[in-house]
Coordinates of C-alpha atoms and ligand atoms in Angstrom, one line a residue:
M1 CA 0.0 0.0 0.0
S2 CA 1.3 3.4 -0.9
N3 CA 1.6 6.1 1.8
R4 CA 1.7 8.9 -0.7
I5 CA -0.5 11.8 0.2
D6 CA -2.4 14.0 -2.3
T7 CA -4.8 16.9 -2.3
T8 CA -8.0 15.0 -3.1
R9 CA -9.6 15.1 0.3
L10 CA -8.6 18.7 0.9
Q11 CA -10.0 19.8 -2.5
E12 CA -13.2 18.0 -1.7
M13 CA -13.4 19.8 1.6
A14 CA -12.7 23.2 0.0
R15 CA -15.8 22.6 -2.3
A16 CA -18.0 20.7 0.1
Y17 CA -20.5 23.6 0.0
T18 CA -21.4 22.4 -3.5
T19 CA -23.0 19.3 -2.0
S20 CA -25.4 21.3 0.2
A21 CA -26.2 23.6 -2.7
V22 CA -27.1 20.7 -5.0
L23 CA -29.3 19.1 -2.3
Y24 CA -31.2 22.4 -1.8
T25 CA -31.8 22.8 -5.5
A26 CA -32.9 19.3 -5.9
L27 CA -35.5 19.9 -3.2
D28 CA -36.4 23.3 -4.7
V29 CA -37.3 21.7 -8.0
G30 CA -38.9 18.6 -6.4
L31 CA -36.5 16.3 -8.2
F32 CA -37.0 13.3 -5.8
T33 CA -40.7 13.8 -5.6
H34 CA -41.0 13.8 -9.4
V35 CA -38.8 10.7 -9.7
S36 CA -41.0 8.9 -7.1
N37 CA -44.1 10.0 -9.0
G38 CA -42.9 8.3 -12.2
Y39 CA -41.1 11.1 -14.0
N40 CA -38.0 8.9 -14.0
T41 CA -36.2 9.9 -17.2
E42 CA -34.4 13.1 -17.9
A43 CA -36.8 13.9 -20.7
L44 CA -39.8 13.5 -18.4
L45 CA -38.1 15.5 -15.7
A46 CA -37.3 18.4 -18.1
Q47 CA -41.0 18.3 -19.2
E48 CA -42.4 18.2 -15.6
T49 CA -40.1 20.8 -14.1
G50 CA -39.9 23.1 -17.2
L51 CA -36.1 23.3 -16.7
R52 CA -33.6 23.2 -19.6
P53 CA -32.5 19.7 -20.5
V54 CA -28.9 20.7 -19.9
D55 CA -29.7 21.7 -16.3
I56 CA -31.6 18.5 -15.7
D57 CA -28.5 16.6 -17.1
R58 CA -26.3 18.5 -14.7
L59 CA -28.5 18.0 -11.7
V60 CA -29.1 14.3 -12.4
S61 CA -25.3 13.8 -12.8
C62 CA -24.7 15.4 -9.4
A63 CA -27.5 13.4 -7.7
L64 CA -26.3 10.1 -9.2
S65 CA -22.7 10.8 -8.2
L66 CA -23.9 11.7 -4.6
D67 CA -25.9 8.4 -4.4
L68 CA -29.1 10.3 -4.1
L69 CA -30.4 8.8 -7.3
D70 CA -29.6 5.5 -8.9
W71 CA -30.4 3.6 -12.1
D72 CA -33.1 1.0 -12.3
G73 CA -32.3 -0.2 -15.8
E74 CA -32.9 2.8 -18.1
Q75 CA -34.9 4.7 -15.5
L76 CA -33.9 6.8 -12.5
C77 CA -34.9 5.8 -9.0
N78 CA -34.4 7.4 -5.6
A79 CA -31.9 6.0 -3.1
A80 CA -33.8 4.3 -0.2
D81 CA -33.3 7.1 2.3
V82 CA -34.2 9.7 -0.3
E83 CA -37.4 7.9 -1.1
T84 CA -38.3 7.7 2.6
Y85 CA -37.4 11.2 3.7
L86 CA -37.2 13.5 0.7
V87 CA -40.4 12.7 -1.2
E88 CA -43.1 15.4 -0.5
G89 CA -46.4 14.0 0.7
K90 CA -44.8 10.9 2.4
S91 CA -45.4 10.5 6.1
R92 CA -41.7 10.7 7.0
Y93 CA -40.9 13.7 4.7
A94 CA -38.1 15.7 6.3
G95 CA -37.6 18.4 3.6
P96 CA -38.4 21.2 6.1
W97 CA -35.5 20.0 8.3
M98 CA -33.1 19.7 5.4
M99 CA -33.9 23.3 4.4
F100 CA -34.0 24.6 7.9
T101 CA -30.4 25.9 8.1
R102 CA -30.3 27.2 4.6
P103 CA -30.8 30.8 5.7
D104 CA -27.6 30.4 7.8
V105 CA -25.4 29.8 4.7
S106 CA -24.2 33.3 4.3
G107 CA -23.4 33.5 8.1
W108 CA -21.2 30.4 7.8
F109 CA -19.2 32.2 5.1
Q110 CA -18.7 35.2 7.5
M111 CA -17.2 33.1 10.3
T112 CA -13.8 34.7 10.2
E113 CA -15.4 38.2 10.7
K114 CA -17.7 36.9 13.4
M115 CA -14.7 35.5 15.3
R116 CA -12.8 38.7 15.0
E117 CA -15.8 40.8 16.1
P118 CA -17.9 38.6 18.3
D119 CA -21.4 39.6 19.1
S120 CA -23.1 37.0 21.3
T121 CA -25.9 36.6 23.9
T122 CA -26.9 33.6 26.1
L123 CA -29.9 32.8 24.0
G124 CA -28.4 33.5 20.5
M125 CA -31.0 32.9 17.8
Y126 CA -33.7 32.4 20.4
D127 CA -33.6 36.1 21.4
E128 CA -35.5 36.9 18.2
L129 CA -38.2 34.3 18.3
T130 CA -41.8 35.2 17.4
V131 CA -44.9 33.0 17.4
E132 CA -44.7 32.9 13.6
S133 CA -41.0 32.0 13.4
A134 CA -41.5 29.4 16.2
R135 CA -44.2 27.8 14.1
K136 CA -42.0 27.6 11.0
Y137 CA -39.0 26.4 13.1
H138 CA -41.0 23.6 14.6
Q139 CA -42.5 22.5 11.3
A140 CA -38.8 21.7 10.6
T141 CA -37.9 20.2 14.0
A142 CA -41.1 18.1 14.1
S143 CA -40.2 16.5 10.8
I144 CA -37.4 14.6 12.6
G145 CA -38.3 15.2 16.3
F146 CA -41.2 12.7 16.3
G147 CA -38.9 10.0 14.7
A148 CA -36.3 10.6 17.5
A149 CA -39.1 10.6 20.1
R150 CA -40.3 7.2 18.8
R151 CA -36.8 5.9 19.2
F152 CA -36.7 7.3 22.7
V153 CA -39.8 5.5 23.9
R154 CA -38.5 2.3 22.3
T155 CA -35.2 2.7 24.2
V156 CA -36.4 4.0 27.6
D157 CA -39.2 2.3 29.6
L158 CA -41.3 5.0 31.3
S159 CA -44.2 2.7 32.2
N160 CA -43.7 3.3 36.0
R161 CA -43.3 7.0 35.6
R162 CA -46.0 9.6 36.3
H163 CA -44.7 13.0 35.2
L164 CA -42.2 14.0 32.5
L165 CA -40.7 17.4 32.3
D166 CA -39.6 18.2 28.7
L167 CA -37.1 21.1 28.7
G168 CA -37.0 22.9 25.4
G169 CA -39.6 20.5 24.2
G170 CA -40.4 22.5 21.0
S171 CA -43.1 20.7 19.0
G172 CA -43.8 18.5 22.0
A173 CA -42.5 15.5 20.0
Y174 CA -41.1 13.7 23.1
S175 CA -43.9 14.5 25.4
I176 CA -46.7 13.7 23.0
T177 CA -45.0 10.4 21.9
A178 CA -44.3 9.5 25.5
V179 CA -47.9 9.9 26.8
E180 CA -49.2 8.1 23.8
S181 CA -46.8 5.2 24.6
F182 CA -47.1 5.1 28.4
E183 CA -50.6 5.0 29.9
G184 CA -50.2 6.7 33.3
L185 CA -47.8 9.4 32.2
Q186 CA -48.4 13.2 32.2
A187 CA -46.0 15.6 30.6
T188 CA -45.1 19.3 30.8
V189 CA -43.3 21.0 27.9
L190 CA -41.3 23.9 29.1
D191 CA -40.2 26.2 26.3
L192 CA -39.8 29.9 25.5
P193 CA -43.2 31.8 25.6
P194 CA -43.6 32.2 21.8
V195 CA -42.8 28.6 21.2
V196 CA -45.4 27.1 23.6
V197 CA -48.1 28.7 21.4
A198 CA -46.9 26.4 18.6
T199 CA -46.4 23.5 21.0
E200 CA -50.1 23.7 22.1
E201 CA -51.1 23.4 18.5
Y202 CA -49.2 20.1 18.2
I203 CA -50.7 18.9 21.5
A204 CA -54.2 19.7 20.2
D205 CA -53.6 18.0 16.9
A206 CA -52.5 14.9 18.7
G207 CA -55.6 15.0 21.0
V208 CA -53.5 14.8 24.2
G209 CA -54.4 18.2 25.8
D210 CA -55.6 16.4 28.9
R211 CA -52.2 14.9 29.5
V212 CA -49.6 17.4 28.1
T213 CA -49.4 20.9 29.4
T214 CA -47.0 23.7 28.6
V215 CA -45.0 26.3 30.6
G216 CA -43.6 29.4 28.8
A217 CA -40.3 30.0 30.4
D218 CA -36.5 30.4 29.8
F219 CA -34.8 27.3 31.2
T220 CA -31.6 29.2 31.8
Q221 CA -33.3 30.9 34.7
G222 CA -35.5 30.1 37.6
E223 CA -36.5 26.8 39.2
F224 CA -38.4 24.1 37.2
P225 CA -42.0 22.8 37.8
S226 CA -41.8 20.1 40.5
P227 CA -42.2 17.4 41.5
V228 CA -41.5 15.3 38.4
D229 CA -40.0 11.9 38.0
V230 CA -38.4 12.1 34.5
V231 CA -36.7 15.1 32.9
V232 CA -35.8 15.0 29.2
M233 CA -33.8 17.7 27.4
A234 CA -33.3 16.9 23.7
S235 CA -31.5 18.7 21.0
N236 CA -30.5 21.8 22.9
L237 CA -27.0 20.9 24.1
P238 CA -24.6 22.9 21.8
I239 CA -26.7 26.1 22.1
Y240 CA -25.3 26.7 25.6
N241 CA -21.9 26.8 27.3
S242 CA -20.8 24.5 30.2
E243 CA -21.9 26.9 32.8
V244 CA -25.5 27.1 31.5
I245 CA -25.8 23.4 30.9
G246 CA -24.4 22.5 34.3
A247 CA -26.8 24.9 35.9
V248 CA -29.8 23.5 34.0
V249 CA -28.9 19.9 34.9
A250 CA -28.5 21.0 38.6
R251 CA -32.0 22.6 38.6
A252 CA -33.4 19.5 36.9
F253 CA -31.9 17.4 39.7
R254 CA -33.7 19.6 42.3
A255 CA -37.0 19.3 40.5
L256 CA -36.9 15.5 40.4
E257 CA -38.4 13.3 43.1
P258 CA -36.0 10.8 44.7
G259 CA -35.6 7.8 42.3
G260 CA -36.3 10.1 39.3
E261 CA -34.2 10.1 36.1
M262 CA -32.9 12.6 33.6
H263 CA -32.0 12.1 29.9
L264 CA -30.0 14.7 28.1
I265 CA -30.0 13.9 24.3
G266 CA -27.8 15.8 22.0
E267 CA -24.9 16.0 19.6
M268 CA -21.9 15.1 21.8
L269 CA -18.3 14.9 20.9
D270 CA -16.2 11.9 21.6
N271 CA -13.8 12.6 24.5
D272 CA -10.8 13.1 22.2
R273 CA -13.0 15.5 20.2
K274 CA -12.1 13.8 16.9
G275 CA -15.7 13.5 16.0
P276 CA -18.5 13.1 15.2
V277 CA -18.1 16.1 12.7
D278 CA -21.8 16.9 13.1
A279 CA -21.4 17.6 16.8
A280 CA -18.4 19.9 16.2
M281 CA -20.3 21.7 13.5
W282 CA -23.4 22.3 15.7
G283 CA -21.0 23.9 18.2
M284 CA -19.7 26.1 15.5
N285 CA -23.3 26.9 14.4
E286 CA -23.5 28.9 17.6
L287 CA -20.9 31.3 16.4
V288 CA -23.0 31.8 13.3
C289 CA -26.2 32.2 15.4
G290 CA -24.6 34.5 18.0
S291 CA -24.8 32.5 21.2
E292 CA -22.0 31.4 23.6
G293 CA -22.7 27.7 23.0
R294 CA -20.2 25.1 22.0
A295 CA -19.9 21.4 21.4
H296 CA -19.7 19.4 24.6
T297 CA -17.9 16.0 25.0
R298 CA -19.5 12.9 26.4
S299 CA -17.3 13.1 29.5
E300 CA -18.2 16.8 30.1
C301 CA -21.9 15.8 30.0
E302 CA -21.3 13.0 32.5
E303 CA -19.5 15.6 34.7
Y304 CA -22.5 18.0 34.6
F305 CA -24.7 15.1 35.8
R306 CA -22.3 13.9 38.6
S307 CA -21.7 17.5 39.8
A308 CA -25.5 17.9 40.1
G309 CA -25.7 14.8 42.3
F310 CA -26.9 12.2 39.8
S311 CA -25.8 8.6 40.2
D312 CA -25.6 5.7 37.6
V313 CA -24.5 8.3 35.1
E314 CA -23.7 7.0 31.7
V315 CA -23.6 8.2 28.0
T316 CA -24.8 5.8 25.3
D317 CA -25.3 6.2 21.6
F318 CA -28.8 7.4 20.7
V319 CA -28.5 7.8 17.0
S320 CA -25.1 6.4 16.1
G321 CA -22.8 9.1 14.7
T322 CA -25.2 11.9 15.5
L323 CA -26.9 11.9 18.9
A324 CA -25.9 10.6 22.3
R325 CA -27.9 10.2 25.5
C326 CA -26.6 11.0 28.9
F327 CA -28.6 9.3 31.7
G328 CA -28.6 9.9 35.4
R329 CA -30.7 8.8 38.4
K330 CA -31.5 10.7 41.6
A331 CA -30.8 8.4 44.4
Ligands
SAM1 C1 -33.9 22.0 18.3 S1 -35.3 22.3 19.2 C2 -35.6 20.7 19.9 C3 -37.1 20.5 20.3 C4 -37.4 19.2 20.9 N1 -36.7 19.0 22.2 C5 -37.1 18.1 20.0 O1 -36.1 17.3 20.2 O2 -37.9 17.9 19.0 C6 -34.7 23.2 20.6 C7 -35.8 23.8 21.5 O3 -35.3 24.3 22.7 C8 -35.9 25.5 23.0 N2 -35.1 26.3 23.9 C9 -33.8 26.7 23.6 N3 -33.3 27.5 24.6 C10 -34.3 27.6 25.5 C11 -34.4 28.2 26.7 N4 -33.4 28.9 27.2 N5 -35.5 28.0 27.4 C12 -36.6 27.3 27.0 N6 -36.5 26.7 25.8 C13 -35.4 26.8 25.1 C14 -36.2 26.1 21.7 O4 -37.1 27.2 21.8 C15 -36.6 25.0 20.8 O5 -38.0 24.7 20.9

């Protein structure tokens, strides 16, 4: 085997933005939805989208080389994940989530300036939330949050629990799914005041208004509703620095009854910080969004839990390569 090095991977990295741009455009023009609906040749796609054949040729070449599309004989077909998550109208359509960070693109390309002239607040992007922007935001988070919540209730048995507190619960995905799965359970979603307006709409749609309530509050301040016997905090971790996360975990500990448990689910770095890349990038996203947040390692999360007083603390994979789950029990 040759040990010669070359520039291939560095060149790919320098132009990695092209991959995001192609995915956004494919979604803009409904490429995967059209293919799924039988417009599965370039001629049919050009006809259906009204785009020039040369642009369809370019887009299809990119999508094939990125393994988004494949050949089925002479016809195009979607890759399995694309067919499941990127075809509009399908129950697991996650297009809103894929497009969710698109408005941040220009900010990512101003990172150097942002580092040289930092302008950050504790809440970052959440300072500016309105009811309307919260609705739009959670249309995106719900498109993957309910899937993650189903995974949570398959992984964690809450059948003997009575009250779940869902910190930064957003669409209510975890609370709604948990009460639907565990008969005796009630839940409280605590989220910022504009967000809980949207949360209540998800709760009403699911018909669980008698079992899931909301509290409009900032979880970086004040004590939490108590007593509860489970606390979940999902997909908030890199928004905040160690001081804030440590304080939230400590207040969650105080809110729990003896014997209660907490689950912190988020993008966590391995302890040597050599990955996952996604966790590191969510930390950097906070520079772009103007908060003080950063990526936390698994051992840092365990330390927040132990310092708060939790025992049986452990971090396990939640979605391998993306999300981890830190667990702790109050003795
Ligand atoms: C990425 S969403 C995750 C929503 C939900 N936990 C899920 O996994 O589907 C993050 C949520 O945390 C909420 N959040 C962030 N900071 C907060 C704070 N300081 N207080 C209350 N909620 C907060 C946001 O408003 C948003 O709804």
